[in-house]
PDB file of C-alpha atoms in Angstrom:
ATOM      1  CA  MET B   1      52.216 -55.040  54.055  1.00 54.00           C
ATOM      2  CA  GLU B   2      49.983 -52.103  53.387  1.00 56.00           C
ATOM      3  CA  GLY B   3      50.204 -51.080  57.041  1.00 64.00           C
ATOM      4  CA  GLN B   4      53.962 -50.856  56.816  1.00 71.00           C
ATOM      5  CA  GLY B   5      53.773 -48.810  53.626  1.00 82.00           C
ATOM      6  CA  SER B   6      51.464 -46.254  55.161  1.00 88.00           C
ATOM      7  CA  GLU B   7      53.645 -46.061  58.276  1.00 91.00           C
ATOM      8  CA  GLU B   8      56.653 -45.357  56.121  1.00 92.00           C
ATOM      9  CA  ARG B   9      54.696 -42.742  54.284  1.00 92.00           C
ATOM     10  CA  LEU B  10      53.670 -41.050  57.509  1.00 95.00           C
ATOM     11  CA  LEU B  11      57.286 -40.998  58.624  1.00 95.00           C
ATOM     12  CA  LEU B  12      58.362 -39.531  55.318  1.00 95.00           C
ATOM     13  CA  ILE B  13      55.673 -36.875  55.595  1.00 96.00           C
ATOM     14  CA  GLN B  14      56.867 -36.013  59.089  1.00 97.00           C
ATOM     15  CA  ARG B  15      60.444 -35.652  57.941  1.00 96.00           C
ATOM     16  CA  LEU B  16      59.471 -33.551  54.949  1.00 97.00           C
ATOM     17  CA  LYS B  17      57.277 -31.303  57.054  1.00 97.00           C
ATOM     18  CA  ALA B  18      60.199 -30.767  59.398  1.00 97.00           C
ATOM     19  CA  ALA B  19      62.500 -29.934  56.498  1.00 97.00           C
ATOM     20  CA  VAL B  20      59.941 -27.519  55.107  1.00 97.00           C
ATOM     21  CA  HIS B  21      59.447 -25.906  58.493  1.00 97.00           C
ATOM     22  CA  TYR B  22      63.176 -25.333  58.839  1.00 97.00           C
ATOM     23  CA  THR B  23      63.517 -23.782  55.406  1.00 97.00           C
ATOM     24  CA  VAL B  24      60.401 -21.686  55.876  1.00 97.00           C
ATOM     25  CA  GLY B  25      61.849 -20.444  59.160  1.00 97.00           C
ATOM     26  CA  CYS B  26      65.041 -19.335  57.423  1.00 97.00           C
ATOM     27  CA  LEU B  27      63.186 -17.592  54.615  1.00 97.00           C
ATOM     28  CA  CYS B  28      60.776 -15.898  57.006  1.00 97.00           C
ATOM     29  CA  GLN B  29      63.671 -14.636  59.077  1.00 96.00           C
ATOM     30  CA  ASP B  30      65.164 -13.140  55.943  1.00 96.00           C
ATOM     31  CA  VAL B  31      61.953 -11.354  55.079  1.00 96.00           C
ATOM     32  CA  ALA B  32      61.350 -10.237  58.655  1.00 95.00           C
ATOM     33  CA  GLU B  33      64.791  -8.632  58.775  1.00 94.00           C
ATOM     34  CA  ASP B  34      64.181  -6.985  55.424  1.00 92.00           C
ATOM     35  CA  LYS B  35      60.878  -5.537  56.489  1.00 92.00           C
ATOM     36  CA  GLY B  36      61.896  -4.772  60.037  1.00 91.00           C
ATOM     37  CA  VAL B  37      59.109  -6.798  61.619  1.00 94.00           C
ATOM     38  CA  ARG B  38      58.802  -9.869  63.774  1.00 96.00           C
ATOM     39  CA  LEU B  39      56.924 -12.966  62.813  1.00 97.00           C
ATOM     40  CA  SER B  40      55.342 -15.008  65.566  1.00 97.00           C
ATOM     41  CA  LYS B  41      56.102 -18.729  65.801  1.00 97.00           C
ATOM     42  CA  GLN B  42      52.497 -19.444  64.956  1.00 97.00           C
ATOM     43  CA  ALA B  43      52.680 -17.319  61.832  1.00 98.00           C
ATOM     44  CA  VAL B  44      55.768 -19.170  60.655  1.00 98.00           C
ATOM     45  CA  ALA B  45      54.133 -22.495  61.446  1.00 98.00           C
ATOM     46  CA  ALA B  46      51.066 -21.453  59.483  1.00 98.00           C
ATOM     47  CA  ILE B  47      53.132 -20.455  56.461  1.00 98.00           C
ATOM     48  CA  SER B  48      54.985 -23.724  56.738  1.00 98.00           C
ATOM     49  CA  GLU B  49      51.766 -25.742  56.778  1.00 97.00           C
ATOM     50  CA  ILE B  50      50.343 -23.759  53.875  1.00 98.00           C
ATOM     51  CA  SER B  51      53.502 -24.240  51.819  1.00 98.00           C
ATOM     52  CA  PHE B  52      53.512 -27.958  52.468  1.00 97.00           C
ATOM     53  CA  ARG B  53      49.914 -28.222  51.344  1.00 97.00           C
ATOM     54  CA  GLN B  54      50.549 -26.079  48.304  1.00 97.00           C
ATOM     55  CA  CYS B  55      53.151 -28.594  47.175  1.00 97.00           C
ATOM     56  CA  GLU B  56      50.370 -31.105  46.699  1.00 97.00           C
ATOM     57  CA  ASN B  57      48.584 -28.792  44.282  1.00 96.00           C
ATOM     58  CA  PHE B  58      51.830 -28.038  42.478  1.00 97.00           C
ATOM     59  CA  ALA B  59      52.744 -31.701  42.199  1.00 98.00           C
ATOM     60  CA  LYS B  60      49.383 -32.736  40.816  1.00 97.00           C
ATOM     61  CA  ASP B  61      49.313 -29.897  38.306  1.00 97.00           C
ATOM     62  CA  LEU B  62      52.873 -30.606  37.171  1.00 98.00           C
ATOM     63  CA  GLU B  63      52.066 -34.262  36.722  1.00 98.00           C
ATOM     64  CA  MET B  64      49.016 -33.382  34.655  1.00 98.00           C
ATOM     65  CA  PHE B  65      50.977 -30.953  32.485  1.00 98.00           C
ATOM     66  CA  ALA B  66      53.668 -33.507  31.755  1.00 98.00           C
ATOM     67  CA  ARG B  67      51.123 -36.205  31.066  1.00 97.00           C
ATOM     68  CA  HIS B  68      49.262 -33.860  28.732  1.00 97.00           C
ATOM     69  CA  ALA B  69      52.492 -33.462  26.797  1.00 97.00           C
ATOM     70  CA  LYS B  70      52.789 -37.262  26.809  1.00 97.00           C
ATOM     71  CA  ARG B  71      55.841 -37.218  29.052  1.00 97.00           C
ATOM     72  CA  SER B  72      56.539 -38.891  32.360  1.00 97.00           C
ATOM     73  CA  THR B  73      59.316 -36.497  33.306  1.00 98.00           C
ATOM     74  CA  ILE B  74      58.386 -33.042  34.490  1.00 98.00           C
ATOM     75  CA  THR B  75      60.429 -30.315  32.823  1.00 97.00           C
ATOM     76  CA  THR B  76      60.967 -26.592  33.243  1.00 97.00           C
ATOM     77  CA  GLU B  77      58.239 -26.002  30.673  1.00 97.00           C
ATOM     78  CA  ASP B  78      55.749 -27.549  33.053  1.00 98.00           C
ATOM     79  CA  VAL B  79      56.999 -25.384  35.901  1.00 98.00           C
ATOM     80  CA  LYS B  80      56.567 -22.274  33.754  1.00 97.00           C
ATOM     81  CA  LEU B  81      52.965 -23.264  33.106  1.00 97.00           C
ATOM     82  CA  LEU B  82      52.505 -23.488  36.833  1.00 95.00           C
ATOM     83  CA  ALA B  83      53.592 -19.862  37.181  1.00 96.00           C
ATOM     84  CA  ARG B  84      51.136 -18.541  34.619  1.00 95.00           C
ATOM     85  CA  ARG B  85      48.691 -16.873  36.994  1.00 93.00           C
ATOM     86  CA  SER B  86      50.788 -13.872  37.896  1.00 93.00           C
ATOM     87  CA  SER B  87      52.655 -12.108  35.119  1.00 93.00           C
ATOM     88  CA  SER B  88      55.448 -10.936  37.405  1.00 93.00           C
ATOM     89  CA  LEU B  89      55.839 -14.453  38.770  1.00 95.00           C
ATOM     90  CA  LEU B  90      55.958 -15.882  35.266  1.00 96.00           C
ATOM     91  CA  LYS B  91      58.561 -13.324  34.268  1.00 96.00           C
ATOM     92  CA  TYR B  92      60.722 -14.169  37.264  1.00 96.00           C
ATOM     93  CA  ILE B  93      60.446 -17.911  36.745  1.00 97.00           C
ATOM     94  CA  THR B  94      61.207 -17.609  33.047  1.00 97.00           C
ATOM     95  CA  GLN B  95      64.273 -15.572  33.882  1.00 97.00           C
ATOM     96  CA  LYS B  96      65.443 -18.149  36.425  1.00 95.00           C
ATOM     97  CA  SER B  97      64.888 -20.860  33.871  1.00 96.00           C
ATOM     98  CA  GLU B  98      67.145 -19.063  31.410  1.00 96.00           C
ATOM     99  CA  GLU B  99      69.795 -18.620  34.100  1.00 95.00           C
ATOM    100  CA  ILE B 100      69.716 -22.340  34.788  1.00 94.00           C
ATOM    101  CA  THR B 101      69.999 -23.153  31.092  1.00 94.00           C
ATOM    102  CA  SER B 102      72.929 -20.827  30.540  1.00 94.00           C
ATOM    103  CA  SER B 103      74.746 -22.095  33.625  1.00 93.00           C
ATOM    104  CA  ASN B 104      74.234 -25.633  32.279  1.00 91.00           C
ATOM    105  CA  MET B 105      75.762 -24.607  28.964  1.00 93.00           C
ATOM    106  CA  GLU B 106      78.709 -23.044  30.758  1.00 93.00           C
ATOM    107  CA  GLN B 107      79.259 -26.280  32.650  1.00 91.00           C
ATOM    108  CA  LYS B 108      79.161 -28.249  29.427  1.00 91.00           C
ATOM    109  CA  GLU B 109      81.703 -25.930  27.839  1.00 92.00           C
ATOM    110  CA  ARG B 110      83.997 -26.341  30.796  1.00 91.00           C
ATOM    111  CA  LYS B 111      83.707 -30.110  30.648  1.00 90.00           C
ATOM    112  CA  LYS B 112      84.388 -30.103  26.927  1.00 89.00           C
ATOM    113  CA  LYS B 113      87.503 -28.025  27.343  1.00 89.00           C
ATOM    114  CA  LYS B 114      88.697 -30.215  30.192  1.00 87.00           C
ATOM    115  CA  SER B 115      88.221 -33.469  28.319  1.00 85.00           C
ATOM    116  CA  SER B 116      89.743 -32.264  25.061  1.00 83.00           C
ATOM    117  CA  ALA B 117      92.737 -30.875  26.946  1.00 81.00           C
ATOM    118  CA  ALA B 118      93.195 -34.232  28.674  1.00 76.00           C
ATOM    119  CA  LYS B 119      93.080 -36.178  25.383  1.00 72.00           C
ATOM    120  CA  GLY B 120      95.433 -33.719  23.758  1.00 66.00           C
ATOM    121  CA  VAL B 121      93.142 -33.435  20.731  1.00 57.00           C
ATOM    122  CA  ARG B 122      91.905 -30.200  19.240  1.00 54.00           C
ATOM    123  CA  THR B 123      88.171 -30.196  18.794  1.00 54.00           C
ATOM    124  CA  GLU B 124      88.307 -28.486  15.382  1.00 54.00           C
ATOM    125  CA  GLU B 125      90.494 -30.978  13.506  1.00 49.00           C
ATOM    126  CA  HIS B 126      89.958 -34.731  13.100  1.00 48.00           C
ATOM    127  CA  PRO B 127      92.029 -35.805  10.083  1.00 49.00           C
ATOM    128  CA  GLU B 128      92.951 -39.159  11.685  1.00 48.00           C
ATOM    129  CA  ALA B 129      89.342 -40.190  12.168  1.00 46.00           C
ATOM    130  CA  ALA B 130      88.596 -39.757   8.466  1.00 44.00           C
ATOM    131  CA  VAL B 131      91.542 -41.956   7.443  1.00 45.00           C
ATOM    132  CA  THR B 132      90.761 -44.879   9.764  1.00 46.00           C
ATOM    133  CA  GLU B 133      87.112 -44.992   8.787  1.00 44.00           C
ATOM    134  CA  SER B 134      87.723 -45.245   5.062  1.00 44.00           C
ATOM    135  CA  GLY B 135      90.310 -47.997   5.652  1.00 46.00           C
ATOM    136  CA  ASP B 136      89.739 -51.571   6.742  1.00 48.00           C
ATOM    137  CA  SER B 137      86.174 -52.686   6.984  1.00 48.00           C
ATOM    138  CA  ASN B 138      87.125 -55.784   8.983  1.00 51.00           C
ATOM    139  CA  MET B 139      88.400 -53.837  11.925  1.00 47.00           C
ATOM    140  CA  GLU B 140      85.919 -51.994  14.055  1.00 45.00           C
TER     141      GLU B 140
ATOM    142  CA  MET D   1      72.801 -21.327  41.231  1.00 43.00           C
ATOM    143  CA  GLU D   2      72.900 -18.770  43.969  1.00 47.00           C
ATOM    144  CA  GLU D   3      72.643 -20.174  47.446  1.00 47.00           C
ATOM    145  CA  ARG D   4      70.735 -17.884  49.720  1.00 52.00           C
ATOM    146  CA  ASP D   5      70.696 -18.117  53.477  1.00 60.00           C
ATOM    147  CA  GLY D   6      67.705 -20.368  53.489  1.00 70.00           C
ATOM    148  CA  GLY D   7      66.068 -21.793  50.449  1.00 94.00           C
ATOM    149  CA  PHE D   8      64.673 -25.105  49.430  1.00 97.00           C
ATOM    150  CA  ARG D   9      67.141 -27.780  48.468  1.00 96.00           C
ATOM    151  CA  LYS D  10      66.357 -29.503  45.216  1.00 94.00           C
ATOM    152  CA  GLU D  11      66.409 -32.941  46.860  1.00 96.00           C
ATOM    153  CA  THR D  12      63.777 -31.850  49.348  1.00 97.00           C
ATOM    154  CA  VAL D  13      61.679 -30.360  46.574  1.00 97.00           C
ATOM    155  CA  ASP D  14      61.919 -33.560  44.579  1.00 97.00           C
ATOM    156  CA  ARG D  15      60.727 -35.639  47.519  1.00 97.00           C
ATOM    157  CA  LEU D  16      57.957 -33.200  48.316  1.00 97.00           C
ATOM    158  CA  LEU D  17      56.590 -33.430  44.799  1.00 98.00           C
ATOM    159  CA  ARG D  18      57.012 -37.171  44.455  1.00 97.00           C
ATOM    160  CA  LEU D  19      54.908 -37.609  47.591  1.00 96.00           C
ATOM    161  CA  HIS D  20      51.820 -36.564  45.636  1.00 96.00           C
ATOM    162  CA  PHE D  21      52.291 -38.041  42.187  1.00 97.00           C
ATOM    163  CA  ARG D  22      49.593 -40.433  41.144  1.00 96.00           C
ATOM    164  CA  ASP D  23      51.832 -42.352  38.766  1.00 95.00           C
ATOM    165  CA  ARG D  24      54.939 -43.888  40.221  1.00 92.00           C
ATOM    166  CA  ARG D  25      56.789 -43.357  36.968  1.00 95.00           C
ATOM    167  CA  THR D  26      56.449 -39.584  37.140  1.00 97.00           C
ATOM    168  CA  ARG D  27      59.813 -37.880  37.718  1.00 97.00           C
ATOM    169  CA  VAL D  28      61.118 -34.333  37.880  1.00 97.00           C
ATOM    170  CA  ASN D  29      64.203 -33.422  35.873  1.00 96.00           C
ATOM    171  CA  GLY D  30      67.083 -31.607  37.568  1.00 96.00           C
ATOM    172  CA  ASP D  31      66.413 -28.199  36.084  1.00 96.00           C
ATOM    173  CA  ALA D  32      62.754 -28.405  36.979  1.00 97.00           C
ATOM    174  CA  GLN D  33      63.726 -29.279  40.536  1.00 97.00           C
ATOM    175  CA  LEU D  34      65.848 -26.152  40.730  1.00 96.00           C
ATOM    176  CA  LEU D  35      63.073 -24.079  39.262  1.00 97.00           C
ATOM    177  CA  MET D  36      60.489 -25.492  41.647  1.00 98.00           C
ATOM    178  CA  ALA D  37      62.792 -24.745  44.556  1.00 97.00           C
ATOM    179  CA  GLU D  38      62.782 -21.131  43.390  1.00 97.00           C
ATOM    180  CA  MET D  39      59.026 -21.243  43.058  1.00 97.00           C
ATOM    181  CA  LEU D  40      58.653 -22.424  46.630  1.00 98.00           C
ATOM    182  CA  ASN D  41      61.134 -19.841  47.868  1.00 97.00           C
ATOM    183  CA  ILE D  42      59.034 -17.136  46.275  1.00 97.00           C
ATOM    184  CA  PHE D  43      55.839 -18.603  47.647  1.00 97.00           C
ATOM    185  CA  VAL D  44      57.139 -18.541  51.203  1.00 98.00           C
ATOM    186  CA  ARG D  45      58.706 -15.108  50.847  1.00 97.00           C
ATOM    187  CA  GLU D  46      55.501 -13.694  49.368  1.00 97.00           C
ATOM    188  CA  ALA D  47      53.455 -15.159  52.189  1.00 98.00           C
ATOM    189  CA  ALA D  48      55.758 -13.638  54.781  1.00 98.00           C
ATOM    190  CA  ALA D  49      56.086 -10.294  53.002  1.00 97.00           C
ATOM    191  CA  ARG D  50      52.362  -9.901  52.427  1.00 97.00           C
ATOM    192  CA  ALA D  51      51.604 -10.828  56.034  1.00 98.00           C
ATOM    193  CA  ALA D  52      54.211  -8.302  57.151  1.00 97.00           C
ATOM    194  CA  ARG D  53      52.629  -5.611  55.003  1.00 96.00           C
ATOM    195  CA  GLN D  54      49.256  -6.491  56.458  1.00 97.00           C
ATOM    196  CA  ALA D  55      50.639  -6.138  59.980  1.00 96.00           C
ATOM    197  CA  GLN D  56      52.144  -2.778  59.097  1.00 94.00           C
ATOM    198  CA  ALA D  57      48.805  -1.660  57.706  1.00 96.00           C
ATOM    199  CA  GLU D  58      47.196  -2.680  60.986  1.00 96.00           C
ATOM    200  CA  ASP D  59      49.913  -0.897  62.935  1.00 95.00           C
ATOM    201  CA  LEU D  60      51.166  -4.070  64.557  1.00 94.00           C
ATOM    202  CA  GLU D  61      54.734  -4.914  65.440  1.00 90.00           C
ATOM    203  CA  VAL D  62      54.343  -8.644  65.377  1.00 96.00           C
ATOM    204  CA  VAL D  63      53.022 -10.584  62.444  1.00 97.00           C
ATOM    205  CA  ASP D  64      50.662 -13.238  63.707  1.00 97.00           C
ATOM    206  CA  ILE D  65      48.387 -15.909  62.257  1.00 97.00           C
ATOM    207  CA  ASP D  66      45.568 -13.413  61.729  1.00 97.00           C
ATOM    208  CA  GLN D  67      47.635 -11.468  59.250  1.00 97.00           C
ATOM    209  CA  VAL D  68      48.664 -14.643  57.451  1.00 98.00           C
ATOM    210  CA  GLU D  69      45.020 -15.670  57.191  1.00 97.00           C
ATOM    211  CA  LYS D  70      44.085 -12.334  55.703  1.00 98.00           C
ATOM    212  CA  VAL D  71      46.630 -12.482  52.930  1.00 98.00           C
ATOM    213  CA  LEU D  72      46.154 -16.188  52.224  1.00 97.00           C
ATOM    214  CA  PRO D  73      43.251 -16.014  49.728  1.00 97.00           C
ATOM    215  CA  GLN D  74      44.950 -13.607  47.356  1.00 96.00           C
ATOM    216  CA  LEU D  75      48.236 -15.441  47.727  1.00 96.00           C
ATOM    217  CA  LEU D  76      46.652 -18.691  46.625  1.00 95.00           C
ATOM    218  CA  LEU D  77      44.939 -16.975  43.723  1.00 93.00           C
ATOM    219  CA  ASP D  78      48.226 -15.556  42.549  1.00 92.00           C
ATOM    220  CA  PHE D  79      49.960 -18.905  42.532  1.00 90.00           C
TER     221      PHE D  79
END
């Protein structure tokens, strides 16, 4: 049983490494074009390997941060802690975090408007609700 | 969220992190996944950019492993 588990894990690692390598390749190409240089395949492979390994450090730190806060779910607060070592990095990550939060709020607003339009009820007024609640106690 | 040309997908990031958790119950919430994807994007871009700068400083046209190795220590300290 354990043998199978570790085989699965190795397969998963292989697939993830491949996914990372692909993404790293794209990002490196972006940067190379920006800077007007060429990156050798070996350089890209090295960056890919380093990034994959760095994920282990990130994951363990994030888990520790969440656990320290007595949570089992890692949140954006934990990620911000991860970015504390460089002030410009922290600034950037904090900014991104705010962008995510505000885009979430926008989505919520849109959903609210959609659902209240569908029900045909205005969100400001609920006179009917007050009447039914003070009425029969037998009916739920 | 802006989708750049390349960039880590949040599902990939989630799986990458989960690979190393000690506790099976540990999870990453959606926003944190997005944020970590950004973090990884920056990490990779920094590595490439710093290596490129190193190559330029050495008057080289191609960025190779040597340049990556030279910028690696400071990169890891900054993250």
